[in-house]
């Protein structure tokens, strides 16, 4: 096994864990602050791995992708409705699929890189587009979390919640 094979496999595993750890979002279930911070961390780590092993080193493309992902993620996070249980440190968002879609797309990009480079042995064209797409998606997920956690949640009303359950109450903010 080469180091590239291990790195590509690690990117796939990190992206899969990021997708799996967002399972509370589509159902609008309450999650702890730590539960909410794990998916962006894993997504960023997967993107970093893909950036490091990318044969096409294009920092200008990657910086643009990061800036675009941060802007899009911040806008998406600002649109989400959020409630928080301050006593139990739980956050609940309205059912949303955009974060899961971004994590699924990140997993798809990691799988494409793993299959094409490590399993099929295809040589990359060296443009760095796949790594740019991964950084866009990771920045989107991270910015969305930052806006929800540090802007929306502190301004939300307090509703008593239980972790992993949807209290079936209206979300205000």
CSV table of C-alpha atoms in Angstrom, one decimal:
chain,number,residue,atom,x,y,z
A,1,UNK,CA,0.0,0.0,0.0
A,2,UNK,CA,1.3,3.4,-0.9
A,3,UNK,CA,0.9,6.6,1.0
A,4,UNK,CA,-1.4,7.9,-1.7
A,5,UNK,CA,-3.7,4.9,-1.4
A,6,UNK,CA,-3.9,5.4,2.4
A,7,UNK,CA,-4.5,9.2,2.0
A,8,UNK,CA,-7.3,8.6,-0.5
A,9,UNK,CA,-8.9,6.0,1.7
A,10,UNK,CA,-8.7,8.3,4.7
A,11,UNK,CA,-10.4,11.1,2.7
A,12,UNK,CA,-13.2,8.7,1.8
A,13,UNK,CA,-13.6,7.5,5.4
A,14,UNK,CA,-13.6,11.1,6.7
A,15,UNK,CA,-16.2,12.2,4.2
A,16,UNK,CA,-18.4,9.2,5.0
A,17,UNK,CA,-18.2,9.9,8.7
A,18,UNK,CA,-19.1,13.6,8.0
A,19,UNK,CA,-22.2,12.5,6.1
A,20,UNK,CA,-23.1,9.9,8.7
A,21,UNK,CA,-22.7,12.4,11.6
A,22,UNK,CA,-25.2,14.8,10.0
A,23,UNK,CA,-28.0,12.3,10.3
A,24,UNK,CA,-29.9,14.4,12.8
A,25,UNK,CA,-30.5,17.3,10.3
A,26,UNK,CA,-33.2,15.9,8.0
A,27,UNK,CA,-35.4,14.9,10.9
A,28,UNK,CA,-35.0,18.2,12.7
A,29,UNK,CA,-33.8,16.4,15.8
A,30,UNK,CA,-32.0,18.1,18.7
A,31,UNK,CA,-28.2,17.6,18.8
A,32,UNK,CA,-25.5,18.7,21.2
A,33,UNK,CA,-23.1,21.4,20.2
A,34,UNK,CA,-20.4,18.8,19.9
A,35,UNK,CA,-22.6,16.7,17.6
A,36,UNK,CA,-23.1,19.8,15.4
A,37,UNK,CA,-19.4,20.6,15.3
A,38,UNK,CA,-18.2,17.1,14.2
A,39,UNK,CA,-19.4,17.1,10.6
A,40,UNK,CA,-17.7,20.4,9.7
A,41,UNK,CA,-14.5,19.2,11.3
A,42,UNK,CA,-14.5,15.9,9.4
A,43,UNK,CA,-15.4,17.6,6.1
A,44,UNK,CA,-12.6,20.1,6.5
A,45,UNK,CA,-10.2,17.2,7.3
A,46,UNK,CA,-11.3,15.3,4.2
A,47,UNK,CA,-10.8,18.4,2.0
A,48,UNK,CA,-7.4,19.0,3.5
A,49,UNK,CA,-6.4,15.4,2.7
A,50,UNK,CA,-7.6,15.8,-0.9
A,51,UNK,CA,-5.8,19.1,-1.2
A,52,UNK,CA,-2.5,17.7,0.1
A,53,UNK,CA,-2.5,14.7,-2.3
A,54,UNK,CA,-3.8,16.7,-5.3
A,55,UNK,CA,-1.4,16.5,-8.2
A,56,UNK,CA,-2.5,19.9,-9.5
A,57,UNK,CA,-1.4,22.6,-7.0
A,58,UNK,CA,-3.7,25.5,-7.9
A,59,UNK,CA,-3.9,27.8,-4.8
A,60,UNK,CA,-5.8,30.5,-6.7
A,61,UNK,CA,-8.5,28.1,-7.5
A,62,UNK,CA,-8.6,26.7,-4.0
A,63,UNK,CA,-8.7,30.2,-2.4
A,64,UNK,CA,-11.6,31.1,-4.7
A,65,UNK,CA,-13.4,27.8,-3.8
A,66,UNK,CA,-12.9,28.5,-0.1
A,67,UNK,CA,-14.2,32.1,-0.3
A,68,UNK,CA,-17.2,30.9,-2.4
A,69,UNK,CA,-18.0,28.1,0.0
A,70,UNK,CA,-17.7,30.4,3.0
A,71,UNK,CA,-20.1,32.9,1.4
A,72,UNK,CA,-22.6,30.3,0.3
A,73,UNK,CA,-22.5,28.4,3.6
A,74,UNK,CA,-22.9,31.6,5.6
A,75,UNK,CA,-26.0,32.5,3.5
A,76,UNK,CA,-27.4,29.1,4.0
A,77,UNK,CA,-26.8,29.1,7.7
A,78,UNK,CA,-28.5,32.5,8.0
A,79,UNK,CA,-31.6,31.1,6.3
A,80,UNK,CA,-32.0,28.2,8.7
A,81,UNK,CA,-34.5,28.4,11.6
A,82,UNK,CA,-32.9,27.4,14.9
A,83,UNK,CA,-33.9,26.8,18.5
A,84,UNK,CA,-31.7,26.0,21.4
A,85,UNK,CA,-32.1,24.4,24.8
A,86,UNK,CA,-29.6,26.5,26.8
A,87,UNK,CA,-29.7,24.2,29.9
A,88,UNK,CA,-28.9,21.0,28.0
A,89,UNK,CA,-26.8,22.7,25.3
A,90,UNK,CA,-28.9,21.3,22.5
A,91,UNK,CA,-29.5,22.9,19.2
A,92,UNK,CA,-32.3,22.0,16.7
A,93,UNK,CA,-32.5,23.2,13.2
A,94,UNK,CA,-35.5,23.0,10.9
A,95,UNK,CA,-35.3,19.9,8.7
A,96,UNK,CA,-32.7,20.7,6.0
A,97,UNK,CA,-31.0,18.7,3.3
A,98,UNK,CA,-28.4,21.1,2.1
A,99,UNK,CA,-25.7,20.1,4.6
A,100,UNK,CA,-26.3,16.4,3.9
A,101,UNK,CA,-26.2,17.1,0.1
A,102,UNK,CA,-22.9,18.9,0.5
A,103,UNK,CA,-21.5,16.1,2.6
A,104,UNK,CA,-22.7,13.5,0.1
A,105,UNK,CA,-21.1,15.4,-2.7
A,106,UNK,CA,-17.9,15.6,-0.7
A,107,UNK,CA,-18.0,11.8,-0.3
A,108,UNK,CA,-18.6,11.4,-4.0
A,109,UNK,CA,-15.6,13.5,-4.8
A,110,UNK,CA,-13.4,11.5,-2.4
A,111,UNK,CA,-14.7,8.3,-3.9
A,112,UNK,CA,-14.0,9.5,-7.4
A,113,UNK,CA,-10.4,10.4,-6.4
A,114,UNK,CA,-9.9,7.1,-4.6
A,115,UNK,CA,-11.3,4.9,-7.5
A,116,UNK,CA,-9.7,6.8,-10.3
A,117,UNK,CA,-6.3,7.4,-8.8
A,118,UNK,CA,-5.7,4.5,-6.4
A,119,UNK,CA,-7.7,1.6,-7.9
A,120,UNK,CA,-7.6,2.4,-11.6
A,121,UNK,CA,-4.2,4.1,-11.6
A,122,UNK,CA,-5.4,6.9,-13.9
A,123,UNK,CA,-3.1,9.9,-14.1
A,124,UNK,CA,-4.8,13.1,-13.0
A,125,UNK,CA,-4.8,16.0,-15.5
A,126,UNK,CA,-3.3,18.2,-12.8
A,127,UNK,CA,-5.9,21.0,-12.8
A,128,UNK,CA,-6.8,20.6,-9.1
A,129,UNK,CA,-10.6,20.9,-9.8
A,130,UNK,CA,-11.6,17.9,-7.6
A,131,UNK,CA,-9.7,19.4,-4.7
A,132,UNK,CA,-11.2,22.8,-5.4
A,133,UNK,CA,-14.7,21.2,-5.3
A,134,UNK,CA,-13.9,19.5,-2.1
A,135,UNK,CA,-12.7,22.7,-0.5
A,136,UNK,CA,-15.8,24.5,-1.6
A,137,UNK,CA,-18.1,21.9,0.0
A,138,UNK,CA,-16.1,21.7,3.2
A,139,UNK,CA,-16.1,25.5,3.5
A,140,UNK,CA,-19.8,25.5,2.9
A,141,UNK,CA,-20.4,23.0,5.7
A,142,UNK,CA,-18.1,24.8,8.1
A,143,UNK,CA,-19.5,28.3,7.4
A,144,UNK,CA,-23.0,27.0,7.8
A,145,UNK,CA,-22.2,25.5,11.2
A,146,UNK,CA,-20.4,28.7,12.3
A,147,UNK,CA,-23.4,30.9,11.5
A,148,UNK,CA,-25.8,28.5,13.1
A,149,UNK,CA,-23.8,28.0,16.2
A,150,UNK,CA,-22.5,31.5,16.9
A,151,UNK,CA,-25.1,33.8,15.3
A,152,UNK,CA,-28.4,32.0,15.1
A,153,UNK,CA,-28.4,29.8,18.2
A,154,UNK,CA,-27.6,32.5,20.8
A,155,UNK,CA,-30.4,34.6,19.4
A,156,UNK,CA,-33.0,31.8,19.5
A,157,UNK,CA,-35.6,31.2,22.1
A,158,UNK,CA,-35.3,28.5,24.7
A,159,UNK,CA,-37.3,25.4,24.2
A,160,UNK,CA,-36.9,22.2,26.3
A,161,UNK,CA,-35.5,19.4,24.2
A,162,UNK,CA,-34.3,15.9,24.5
A,163,UNK,CA,-31.2,14.8,22.5
A,164,UNK,CA,-32.1,12.9,19.3
A,165,UNK,CA,-35.8,13.8,19.4
A,166,UNK,CA,-37.9,16.4,17.5
A,167,UNK,CA,-40.0,18.3,20.1
A,168,UNK,CA,-42.5,19.1,17.3
A,169,UNK,CA,-42.6,22.7,18.2
A,170,UNK,CA,-42.3,25.6,15.8
A,171,UNK,CA,-38.9,27.0,15.1
A,172,UNK,CA,-38.8,30.8,15.5
A,173,UNK,CA,-35.3,31.9,14.4
